[in-house]
JSON list of C-alpha atoms in Angstrom, two decimals:
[
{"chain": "A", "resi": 238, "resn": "UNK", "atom": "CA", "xyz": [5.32, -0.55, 16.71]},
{"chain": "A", "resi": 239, "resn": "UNK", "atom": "CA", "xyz": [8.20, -2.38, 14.23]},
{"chain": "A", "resi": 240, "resn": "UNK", "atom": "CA", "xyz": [8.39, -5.27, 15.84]},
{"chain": "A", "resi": 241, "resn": "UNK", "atom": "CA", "xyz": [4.05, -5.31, 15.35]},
{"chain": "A", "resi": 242, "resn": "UNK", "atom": "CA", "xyz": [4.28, -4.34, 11.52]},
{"chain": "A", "resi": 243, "resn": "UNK", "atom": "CA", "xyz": [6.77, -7.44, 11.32]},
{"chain": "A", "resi": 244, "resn": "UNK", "atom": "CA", "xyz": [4.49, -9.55, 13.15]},
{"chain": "A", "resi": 245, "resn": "UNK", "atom": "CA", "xyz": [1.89, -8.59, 10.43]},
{"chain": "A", "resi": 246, "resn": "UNK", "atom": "CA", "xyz": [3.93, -9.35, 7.74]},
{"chain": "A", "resi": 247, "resn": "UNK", "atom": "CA", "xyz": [4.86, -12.73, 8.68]},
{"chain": "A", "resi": 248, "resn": "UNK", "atom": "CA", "xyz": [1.28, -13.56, 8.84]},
{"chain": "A", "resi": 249, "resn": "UNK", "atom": "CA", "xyz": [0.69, -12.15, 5.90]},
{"chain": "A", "resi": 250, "resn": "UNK", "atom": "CA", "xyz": [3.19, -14.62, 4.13]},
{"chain": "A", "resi": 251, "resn": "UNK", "atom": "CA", "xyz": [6.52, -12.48, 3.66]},
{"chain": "A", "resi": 252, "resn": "UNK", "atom": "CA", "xyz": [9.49, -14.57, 5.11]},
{"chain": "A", "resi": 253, "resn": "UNK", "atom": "CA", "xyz": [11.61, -13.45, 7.66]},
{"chain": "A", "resi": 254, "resn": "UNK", "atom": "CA", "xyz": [14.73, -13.25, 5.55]},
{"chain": "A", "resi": 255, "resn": "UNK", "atom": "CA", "xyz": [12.65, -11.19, 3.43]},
{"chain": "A", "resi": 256, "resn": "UNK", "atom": "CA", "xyz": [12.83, -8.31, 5.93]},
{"chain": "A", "resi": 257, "resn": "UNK", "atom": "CA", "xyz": [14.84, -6.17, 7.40]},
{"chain": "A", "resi": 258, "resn": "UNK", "atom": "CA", "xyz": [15.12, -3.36, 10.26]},
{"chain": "A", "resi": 259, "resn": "UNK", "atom": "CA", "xyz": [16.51, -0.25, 10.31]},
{"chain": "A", "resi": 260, "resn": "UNK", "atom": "CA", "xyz": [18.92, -1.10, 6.65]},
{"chain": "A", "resi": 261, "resn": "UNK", "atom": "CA", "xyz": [21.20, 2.19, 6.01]},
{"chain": "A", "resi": 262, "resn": "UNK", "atom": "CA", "xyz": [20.21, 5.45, 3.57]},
{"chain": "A", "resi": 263, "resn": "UNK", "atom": "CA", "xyz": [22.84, 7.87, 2.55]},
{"chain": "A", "resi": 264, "resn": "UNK", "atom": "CA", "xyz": [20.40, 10.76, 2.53]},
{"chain": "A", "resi": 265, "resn": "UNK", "atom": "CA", "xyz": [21.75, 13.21, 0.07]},
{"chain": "A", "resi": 266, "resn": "UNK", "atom": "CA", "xyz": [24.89, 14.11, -1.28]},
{"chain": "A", "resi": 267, "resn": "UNK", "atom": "CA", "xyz": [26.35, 14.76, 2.15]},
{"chain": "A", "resi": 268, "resn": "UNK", "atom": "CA", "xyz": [27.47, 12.25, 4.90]},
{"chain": "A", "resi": 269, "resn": "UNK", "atom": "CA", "xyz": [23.99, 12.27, 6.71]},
{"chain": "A", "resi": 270, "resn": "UNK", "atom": "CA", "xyz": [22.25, 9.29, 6.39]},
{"chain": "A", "resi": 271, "resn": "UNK", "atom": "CA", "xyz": [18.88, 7.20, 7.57]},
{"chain": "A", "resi": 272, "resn": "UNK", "atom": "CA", "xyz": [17.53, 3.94, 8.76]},
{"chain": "A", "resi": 273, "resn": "UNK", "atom": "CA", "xyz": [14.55, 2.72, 7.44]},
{"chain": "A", "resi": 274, "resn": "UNK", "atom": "CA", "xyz": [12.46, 0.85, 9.99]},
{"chain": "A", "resi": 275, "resn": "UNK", "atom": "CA", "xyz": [11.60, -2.04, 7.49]},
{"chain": "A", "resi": 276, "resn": "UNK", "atom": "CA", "xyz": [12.59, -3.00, 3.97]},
{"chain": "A", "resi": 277, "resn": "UNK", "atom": "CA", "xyz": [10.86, -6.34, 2.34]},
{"chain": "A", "resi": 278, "resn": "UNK", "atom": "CA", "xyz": [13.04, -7.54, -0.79]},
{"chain": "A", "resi": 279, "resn": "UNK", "atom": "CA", "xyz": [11.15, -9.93, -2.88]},
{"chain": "A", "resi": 280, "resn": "UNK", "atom": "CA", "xyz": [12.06, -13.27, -4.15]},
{"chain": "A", "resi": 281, "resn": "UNK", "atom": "CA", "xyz": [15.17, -11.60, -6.33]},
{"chain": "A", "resi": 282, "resn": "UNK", "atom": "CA", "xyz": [16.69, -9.98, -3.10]},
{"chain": "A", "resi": 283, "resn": "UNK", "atom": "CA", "xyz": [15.54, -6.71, -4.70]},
{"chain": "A", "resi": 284, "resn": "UNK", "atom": "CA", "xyz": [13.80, -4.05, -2.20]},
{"chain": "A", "resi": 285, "resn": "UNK", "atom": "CA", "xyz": [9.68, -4.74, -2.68]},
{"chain": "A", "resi": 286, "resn": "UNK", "atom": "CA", "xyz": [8.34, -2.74, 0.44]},
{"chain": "A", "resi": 287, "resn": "UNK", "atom": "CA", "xyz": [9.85, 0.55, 2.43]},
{"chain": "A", "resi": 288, "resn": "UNK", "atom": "CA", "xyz": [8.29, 0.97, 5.49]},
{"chain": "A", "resi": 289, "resn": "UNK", "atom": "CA", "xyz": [8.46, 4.19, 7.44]},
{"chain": "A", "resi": 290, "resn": "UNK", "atom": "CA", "xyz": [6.99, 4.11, 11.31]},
{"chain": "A", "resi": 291, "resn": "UNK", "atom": "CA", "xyz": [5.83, 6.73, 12.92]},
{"chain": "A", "resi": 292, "resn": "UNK", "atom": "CA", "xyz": [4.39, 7.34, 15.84]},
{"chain": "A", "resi": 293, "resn": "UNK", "atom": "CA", "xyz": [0.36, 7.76, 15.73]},
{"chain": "A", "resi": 294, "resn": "UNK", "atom": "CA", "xyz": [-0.93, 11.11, 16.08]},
{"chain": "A", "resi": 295, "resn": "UNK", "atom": "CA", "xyz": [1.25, 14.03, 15.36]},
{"chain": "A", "resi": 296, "resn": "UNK", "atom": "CA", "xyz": [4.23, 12.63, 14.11]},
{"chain": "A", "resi": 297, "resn": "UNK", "atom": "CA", "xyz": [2.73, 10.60, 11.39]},
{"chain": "A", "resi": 298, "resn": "UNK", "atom": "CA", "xyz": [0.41, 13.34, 10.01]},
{"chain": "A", "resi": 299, "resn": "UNK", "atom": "CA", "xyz": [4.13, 15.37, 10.33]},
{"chain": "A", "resi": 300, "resn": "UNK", "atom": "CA", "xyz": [6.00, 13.50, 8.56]},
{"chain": "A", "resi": 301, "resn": "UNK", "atom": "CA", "xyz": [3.10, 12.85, 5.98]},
{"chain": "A", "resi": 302, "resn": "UNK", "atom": "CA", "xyz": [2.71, 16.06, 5.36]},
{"chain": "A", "resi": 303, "resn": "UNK", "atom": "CA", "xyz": [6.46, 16.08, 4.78]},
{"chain": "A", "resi": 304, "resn": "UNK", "atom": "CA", "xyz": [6.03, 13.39, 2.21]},
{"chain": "A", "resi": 305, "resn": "UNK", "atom": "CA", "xyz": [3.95, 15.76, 0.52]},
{"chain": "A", "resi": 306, "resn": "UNK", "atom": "CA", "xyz": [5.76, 18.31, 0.28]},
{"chain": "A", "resi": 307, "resn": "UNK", "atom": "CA", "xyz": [9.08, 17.00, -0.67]},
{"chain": "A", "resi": 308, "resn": "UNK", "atom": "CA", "xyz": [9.17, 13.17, -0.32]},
{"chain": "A", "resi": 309, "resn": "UNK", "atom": "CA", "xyz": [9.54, 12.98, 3.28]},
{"chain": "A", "resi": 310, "resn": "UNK", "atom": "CA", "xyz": [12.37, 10.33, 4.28]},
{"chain": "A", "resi": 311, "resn": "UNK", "atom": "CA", "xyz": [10.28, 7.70, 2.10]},
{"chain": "A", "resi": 312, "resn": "UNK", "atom": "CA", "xyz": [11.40, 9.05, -1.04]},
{"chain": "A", "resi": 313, "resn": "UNK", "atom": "CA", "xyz": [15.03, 9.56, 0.15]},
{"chain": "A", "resi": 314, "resn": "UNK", "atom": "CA", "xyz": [15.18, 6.36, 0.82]},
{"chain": "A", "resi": 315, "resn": "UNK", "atom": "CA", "xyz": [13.80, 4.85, -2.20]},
{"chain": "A", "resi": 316, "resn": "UNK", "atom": "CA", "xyz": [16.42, 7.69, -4.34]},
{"chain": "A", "resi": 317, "resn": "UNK", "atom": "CA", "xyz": [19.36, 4.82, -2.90]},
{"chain": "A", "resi": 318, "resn": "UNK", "atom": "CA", "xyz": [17.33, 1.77, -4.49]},
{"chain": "A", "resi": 319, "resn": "UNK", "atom": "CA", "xyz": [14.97, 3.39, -7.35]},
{"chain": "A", "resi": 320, "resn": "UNK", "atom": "CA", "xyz": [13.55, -0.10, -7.46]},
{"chain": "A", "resi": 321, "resn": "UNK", "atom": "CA", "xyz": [11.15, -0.40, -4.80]},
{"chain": "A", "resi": 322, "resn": "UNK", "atom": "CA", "xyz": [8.00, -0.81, -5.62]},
{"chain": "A", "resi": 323, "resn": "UNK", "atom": "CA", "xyz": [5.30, 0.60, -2.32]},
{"chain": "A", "resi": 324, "resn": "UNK", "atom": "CA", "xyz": [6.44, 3.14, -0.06]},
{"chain": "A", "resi": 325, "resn": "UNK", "atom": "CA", "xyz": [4.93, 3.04, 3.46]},
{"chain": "A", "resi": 326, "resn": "UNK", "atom": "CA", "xyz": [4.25, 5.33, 6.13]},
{"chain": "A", "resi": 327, "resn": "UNK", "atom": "CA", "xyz": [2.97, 3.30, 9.33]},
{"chain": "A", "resi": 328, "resn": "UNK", "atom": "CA", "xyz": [1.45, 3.92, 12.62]},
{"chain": "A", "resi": 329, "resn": "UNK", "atom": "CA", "xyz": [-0.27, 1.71, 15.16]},
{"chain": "A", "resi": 330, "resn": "UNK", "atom": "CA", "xyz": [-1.76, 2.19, 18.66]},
{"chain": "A", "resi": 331, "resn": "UNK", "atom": "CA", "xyz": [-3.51, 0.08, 21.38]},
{"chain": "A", "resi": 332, "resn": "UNK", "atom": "CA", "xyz": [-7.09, 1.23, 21.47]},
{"chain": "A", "resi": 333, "resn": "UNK", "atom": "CA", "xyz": [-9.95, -0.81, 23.75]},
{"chain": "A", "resi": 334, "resn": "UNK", "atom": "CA", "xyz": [-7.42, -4.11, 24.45]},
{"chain": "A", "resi": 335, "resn": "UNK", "atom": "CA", "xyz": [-6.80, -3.94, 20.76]},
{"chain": "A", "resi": 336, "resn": "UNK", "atom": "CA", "xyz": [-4.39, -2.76, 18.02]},
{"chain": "A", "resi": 337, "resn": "UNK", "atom": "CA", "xyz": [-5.37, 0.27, 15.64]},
{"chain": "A", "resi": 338, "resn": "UNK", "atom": "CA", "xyz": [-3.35, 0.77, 12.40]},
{"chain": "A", "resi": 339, "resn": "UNK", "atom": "CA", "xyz": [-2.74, 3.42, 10.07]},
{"chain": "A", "resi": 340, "resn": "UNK", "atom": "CA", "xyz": [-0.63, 3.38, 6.88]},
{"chain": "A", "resi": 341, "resn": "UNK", "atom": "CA", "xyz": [-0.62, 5.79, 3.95]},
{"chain": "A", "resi": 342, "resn": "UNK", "atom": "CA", "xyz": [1.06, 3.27, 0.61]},
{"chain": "A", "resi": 343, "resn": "UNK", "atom": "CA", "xyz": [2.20, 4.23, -2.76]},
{"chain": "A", "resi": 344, "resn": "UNK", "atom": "CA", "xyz": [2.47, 2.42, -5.40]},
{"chain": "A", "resi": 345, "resn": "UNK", "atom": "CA", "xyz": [5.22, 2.98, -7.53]},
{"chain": "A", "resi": 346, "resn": "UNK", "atom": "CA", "xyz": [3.99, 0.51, -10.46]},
{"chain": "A", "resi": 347, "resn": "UNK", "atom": "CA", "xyz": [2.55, 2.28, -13.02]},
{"chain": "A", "resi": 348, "resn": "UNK", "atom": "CA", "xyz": [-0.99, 2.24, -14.01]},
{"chain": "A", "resi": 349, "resn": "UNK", "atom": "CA", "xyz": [-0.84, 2.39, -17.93]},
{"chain": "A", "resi": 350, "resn": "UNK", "atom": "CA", "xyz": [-4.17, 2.52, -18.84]},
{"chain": "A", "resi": 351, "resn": "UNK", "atom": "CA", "xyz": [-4.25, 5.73, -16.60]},
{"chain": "A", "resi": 352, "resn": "UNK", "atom": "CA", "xyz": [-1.05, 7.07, -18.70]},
{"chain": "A", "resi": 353, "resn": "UNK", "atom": "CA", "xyz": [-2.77, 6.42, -21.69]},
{"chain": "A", "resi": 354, "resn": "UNK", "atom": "CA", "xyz": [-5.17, 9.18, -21.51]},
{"chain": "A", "resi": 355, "resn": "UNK", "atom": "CA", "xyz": [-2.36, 11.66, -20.86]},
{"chain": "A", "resi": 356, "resn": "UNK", "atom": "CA", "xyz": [-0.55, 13.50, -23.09]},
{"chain": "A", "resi": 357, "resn": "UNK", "atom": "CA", "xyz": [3.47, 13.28, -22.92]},
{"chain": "A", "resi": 358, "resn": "UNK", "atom": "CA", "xyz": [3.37, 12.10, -19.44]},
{"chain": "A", "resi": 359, "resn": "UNK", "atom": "CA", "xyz": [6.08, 10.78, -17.33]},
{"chain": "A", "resi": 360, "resn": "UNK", "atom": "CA", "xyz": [5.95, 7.54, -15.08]},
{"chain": "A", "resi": 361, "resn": "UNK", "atom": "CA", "xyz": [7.84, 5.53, -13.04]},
{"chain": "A", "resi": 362, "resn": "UNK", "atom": "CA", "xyz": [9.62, 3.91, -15.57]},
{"chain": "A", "resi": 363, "resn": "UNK", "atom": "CA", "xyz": [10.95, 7.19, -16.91]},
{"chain": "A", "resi": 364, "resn": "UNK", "atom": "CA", "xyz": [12.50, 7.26, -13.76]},
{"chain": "A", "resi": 365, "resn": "UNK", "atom": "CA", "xyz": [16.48, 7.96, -13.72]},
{"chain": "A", "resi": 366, "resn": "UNK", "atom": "CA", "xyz": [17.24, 8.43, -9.72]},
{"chain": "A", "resi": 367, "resn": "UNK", "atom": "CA", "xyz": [17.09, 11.43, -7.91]},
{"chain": "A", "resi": 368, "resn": "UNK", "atom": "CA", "xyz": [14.07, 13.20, -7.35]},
{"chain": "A", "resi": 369, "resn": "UNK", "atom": "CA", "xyz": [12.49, 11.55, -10.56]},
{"chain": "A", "resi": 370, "resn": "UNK", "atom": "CA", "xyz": [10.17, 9.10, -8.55]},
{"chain": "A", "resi": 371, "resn": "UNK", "atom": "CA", "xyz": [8.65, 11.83, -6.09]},
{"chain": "A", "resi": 372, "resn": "UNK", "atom": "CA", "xyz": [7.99, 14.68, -9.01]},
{"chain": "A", "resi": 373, "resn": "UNK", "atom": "CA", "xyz": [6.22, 11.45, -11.30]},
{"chain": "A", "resi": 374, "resn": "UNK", "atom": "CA", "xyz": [3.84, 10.69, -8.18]},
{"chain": "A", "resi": 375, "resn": "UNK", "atom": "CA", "xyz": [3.75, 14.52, -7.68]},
{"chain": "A", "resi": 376, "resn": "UNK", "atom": "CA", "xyz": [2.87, 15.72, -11.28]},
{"chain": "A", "resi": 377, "resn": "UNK", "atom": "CA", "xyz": [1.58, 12.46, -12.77]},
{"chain": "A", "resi": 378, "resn": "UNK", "atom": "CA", "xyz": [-0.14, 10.88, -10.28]},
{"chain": "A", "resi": 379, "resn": "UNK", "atom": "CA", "xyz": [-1.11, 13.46, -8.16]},
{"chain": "A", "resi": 380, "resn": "UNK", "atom": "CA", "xyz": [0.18, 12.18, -5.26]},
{"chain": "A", "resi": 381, "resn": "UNK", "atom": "CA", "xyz": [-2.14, 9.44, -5.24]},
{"chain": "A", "resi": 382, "resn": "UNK", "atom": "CA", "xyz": [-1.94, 7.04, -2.05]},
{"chain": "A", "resi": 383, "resn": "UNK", "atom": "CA", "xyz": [-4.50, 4.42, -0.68]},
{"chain": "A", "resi": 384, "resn": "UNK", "atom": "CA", "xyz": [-5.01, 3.23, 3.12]},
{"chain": "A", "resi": 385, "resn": "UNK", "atom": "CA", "xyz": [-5.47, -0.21, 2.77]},
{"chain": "A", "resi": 386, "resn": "UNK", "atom": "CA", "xyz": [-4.58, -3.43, 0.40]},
{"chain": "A", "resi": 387, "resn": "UNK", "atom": "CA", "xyz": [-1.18, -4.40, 1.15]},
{"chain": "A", "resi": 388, "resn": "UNK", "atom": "CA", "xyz": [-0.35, -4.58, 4.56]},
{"chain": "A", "resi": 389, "resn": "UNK", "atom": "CA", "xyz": [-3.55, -6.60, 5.66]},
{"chain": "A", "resi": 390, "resn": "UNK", "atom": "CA", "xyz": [-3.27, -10.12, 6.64]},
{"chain": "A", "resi": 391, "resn": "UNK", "atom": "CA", "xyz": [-5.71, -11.04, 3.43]},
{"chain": "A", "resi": 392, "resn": "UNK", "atom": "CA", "xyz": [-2.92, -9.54, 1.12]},
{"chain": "A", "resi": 393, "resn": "UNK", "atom": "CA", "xyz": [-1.10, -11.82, -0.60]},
{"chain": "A", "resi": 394, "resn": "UNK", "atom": "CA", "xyz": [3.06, -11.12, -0.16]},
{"chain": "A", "resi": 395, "resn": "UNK", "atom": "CA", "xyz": [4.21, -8.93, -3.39]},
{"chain": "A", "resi": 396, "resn": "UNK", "atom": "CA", "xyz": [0.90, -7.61, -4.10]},
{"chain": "A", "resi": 397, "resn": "UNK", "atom": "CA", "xyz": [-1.03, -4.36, -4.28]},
{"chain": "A", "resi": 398, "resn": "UNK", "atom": "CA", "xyz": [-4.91, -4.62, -3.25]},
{"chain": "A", "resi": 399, "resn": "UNK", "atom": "CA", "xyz": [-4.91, -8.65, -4.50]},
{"chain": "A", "resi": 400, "resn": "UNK", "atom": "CA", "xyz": [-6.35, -10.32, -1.36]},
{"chain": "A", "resi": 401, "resn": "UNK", "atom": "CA", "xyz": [-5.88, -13.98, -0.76]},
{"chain": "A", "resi": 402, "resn": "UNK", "atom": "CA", "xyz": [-8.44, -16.65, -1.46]},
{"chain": "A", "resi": 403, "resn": "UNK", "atom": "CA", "xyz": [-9.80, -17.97, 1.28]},
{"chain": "A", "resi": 404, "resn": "UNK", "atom": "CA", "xyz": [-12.10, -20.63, 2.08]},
{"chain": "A", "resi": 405, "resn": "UNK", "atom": "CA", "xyz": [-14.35, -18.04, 2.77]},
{"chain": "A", "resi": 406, "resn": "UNK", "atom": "CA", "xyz": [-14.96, -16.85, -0.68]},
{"chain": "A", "resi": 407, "resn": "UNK", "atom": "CA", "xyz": [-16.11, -19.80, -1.67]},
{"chain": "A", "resi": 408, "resn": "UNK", "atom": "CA", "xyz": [-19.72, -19.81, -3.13]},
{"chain": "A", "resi": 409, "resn": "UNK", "atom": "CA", "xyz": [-22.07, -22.52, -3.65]},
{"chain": "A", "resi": 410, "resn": "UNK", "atom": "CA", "xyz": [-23.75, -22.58, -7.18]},
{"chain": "A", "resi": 411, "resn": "UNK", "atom": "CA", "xyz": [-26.97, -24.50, -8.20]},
{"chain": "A", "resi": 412, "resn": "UNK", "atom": "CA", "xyz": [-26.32, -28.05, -10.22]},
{"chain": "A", "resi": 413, "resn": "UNK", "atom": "CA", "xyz": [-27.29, -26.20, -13.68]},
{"chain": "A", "resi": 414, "resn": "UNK", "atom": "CA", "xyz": [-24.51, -23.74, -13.12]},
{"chain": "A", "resi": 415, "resn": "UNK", "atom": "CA", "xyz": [-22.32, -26.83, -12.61]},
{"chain": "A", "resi": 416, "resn": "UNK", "atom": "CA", "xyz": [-23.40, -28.40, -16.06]},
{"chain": "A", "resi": 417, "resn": "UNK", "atom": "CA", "xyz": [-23.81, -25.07, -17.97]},
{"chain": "A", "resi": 418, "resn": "UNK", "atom": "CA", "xyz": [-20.07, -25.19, -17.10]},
{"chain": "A", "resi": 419, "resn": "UNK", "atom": "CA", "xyz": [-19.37, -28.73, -18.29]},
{"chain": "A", "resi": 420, "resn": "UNK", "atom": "CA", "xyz": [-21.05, -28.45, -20.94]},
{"chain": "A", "resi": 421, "resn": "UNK", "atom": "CA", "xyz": [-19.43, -25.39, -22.21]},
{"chain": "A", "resi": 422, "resn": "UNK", "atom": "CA", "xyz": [-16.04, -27.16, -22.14]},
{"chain": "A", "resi": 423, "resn": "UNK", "atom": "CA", "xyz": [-17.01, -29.72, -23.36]},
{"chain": "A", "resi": 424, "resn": "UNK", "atom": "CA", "xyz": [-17.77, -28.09, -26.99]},
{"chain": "A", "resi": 425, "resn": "UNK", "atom": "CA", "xyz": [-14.79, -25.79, -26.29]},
{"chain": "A", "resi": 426, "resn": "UNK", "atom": "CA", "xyz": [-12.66, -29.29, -26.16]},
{"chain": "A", "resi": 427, "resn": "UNK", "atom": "CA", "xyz": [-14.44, -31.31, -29.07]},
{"chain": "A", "resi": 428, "resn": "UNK", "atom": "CA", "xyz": [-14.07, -27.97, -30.76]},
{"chain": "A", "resi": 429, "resn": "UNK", "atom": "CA", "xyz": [-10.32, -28.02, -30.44]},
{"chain": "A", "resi": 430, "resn": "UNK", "atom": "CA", "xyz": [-10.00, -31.25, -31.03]},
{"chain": "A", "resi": 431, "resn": "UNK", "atom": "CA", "xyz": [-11.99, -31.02, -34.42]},
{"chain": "A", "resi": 432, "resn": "UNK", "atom": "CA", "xyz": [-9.64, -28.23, -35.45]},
{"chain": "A", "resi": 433, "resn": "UNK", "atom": "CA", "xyz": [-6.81, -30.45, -34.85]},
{"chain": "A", "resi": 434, "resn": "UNK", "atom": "CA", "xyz": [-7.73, -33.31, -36.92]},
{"chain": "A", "resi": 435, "resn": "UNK", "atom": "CA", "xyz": [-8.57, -31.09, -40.01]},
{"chain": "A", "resi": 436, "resn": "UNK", "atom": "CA", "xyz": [-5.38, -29.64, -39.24]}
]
C-alpha cells in the first residue's frame, strides 16, 4: 500500500528525494514515538505532505474517526514539524484487476477569505505547536477535509486541488475569437505605449 502511494507520487511529479518512509515522531512528552509512512518535503527540504496508511476498511474509518476526535497520529505527527502543510490519511485495495483508493486530506493553509467573515477567529498561522493546529481545524474549520485534489496523478506536486494542464484541456476557438484577442492587445499595447511617450 506505501510502496503504491509512492508510485503515485512519482507520477504525479514529486521527486524521489522528496520523500520519505516511515521518518521518526516523538509522540508526546514521553519516550513513545511514531513512524510516519510518508513525508514529502518541498523544494526548501521543509515537510509539504504527511501521509498516514491504513489499511482499507476498518482500520482507516478507525483511525479516522480517531483523527476526529483528537488528531489521530496525523496531528501528532505534524505537533514535531508545525510546518506541514496537508495531512493524509490513505488506503488502497485491489478491486476487479484494479487499484481502489481512498484518502481523507487537510489542508492546513488557510483560507482567508473564509476567516474574514469570522469574528476573532484563530487559523493556522496563529498556530504555536502543540495541539494548536488540531483545535484551529477543530473549532475554525470545522474539521473540514476533502477526498480528492492532491494525490491524483493530474495534481500538480505542492498543490491543493490545482490540476495540471494537459493537452487535453485544450480548446479550439473560432478565428474571430482569435482576432477579438489580437485586437484587444493590440490597443492595450499602443495604449501603453502612448502613455509612455507623453510620459
Amino acid at each position: 500500500m506505501v510502496l503504491e502511494a509512492i508510485i503515485g507520487l512519482l507520477k504525479q511529479g514529486y521527486q524521489s528525494k522528496q520523500i520519505s518512509i516511515e521518518k521518526g515522531y516523538k509522540l508526546g512528552h514521553d519516550t513513545k514515538s511514531g513512524n510516519a509512512d510518508i513525508t514529502v518535503d518541498d523544494n526548501e527540504g521543509n515537510p509539504f505532505l504527511i501521509i498516514e496508511a491504513k489499511t482499507y476498511g476498518d482500520e482507516f474509518e478507525k483511525e479516522w474517526s480517531s483523527t476526529i476526535r483528537d488528531g489521530g497520529q496525523l496531528f501528532s505527527y505534524d505537533k514535531q514539524e508545525n510546518k506541514a502543510q496537508v495531512l493524509v490519511l490513505y488506503a488502497s485495495r485491489i478491486s476487479s484487476e484494479s487499484i481502489e483508493r481512498v484518502y481523507h486530506a487537510i489542508n492546513l493553509n488557510d483560507n482567508e477569505n473564509f476567516l474574514s467573515t469570522l469574528d476573532n477567529s484563530r487559523g493556522y498561522k496563529d498556530a504555536k505547536g502543540g495541539n494548536d493546529k488540531f483545535e484551529i481545524w477543530r473549532d475554525t474549520y470545522q474539521q473540514d477535509y476533502v477526498t480528492n485534489g492532491v494525490l491524483e496523478e493530474n495534481i500538480k506536486p505542492f498543490t491543493f486541488g490545482k490540476p495540471k494542464s494537459s493537452t487535453n484541456d485544450l480548446k479550439e476557438i473560432a478565428n474571430d475569437e482569435v482576432q477579438k484577442k489580437y485586437l484587444n492587445c493590440q490597443i492595450k499595447c499602443n495604449t501603453k505605449n502612448l502613455f509612455l511617450e507623453v510620459v
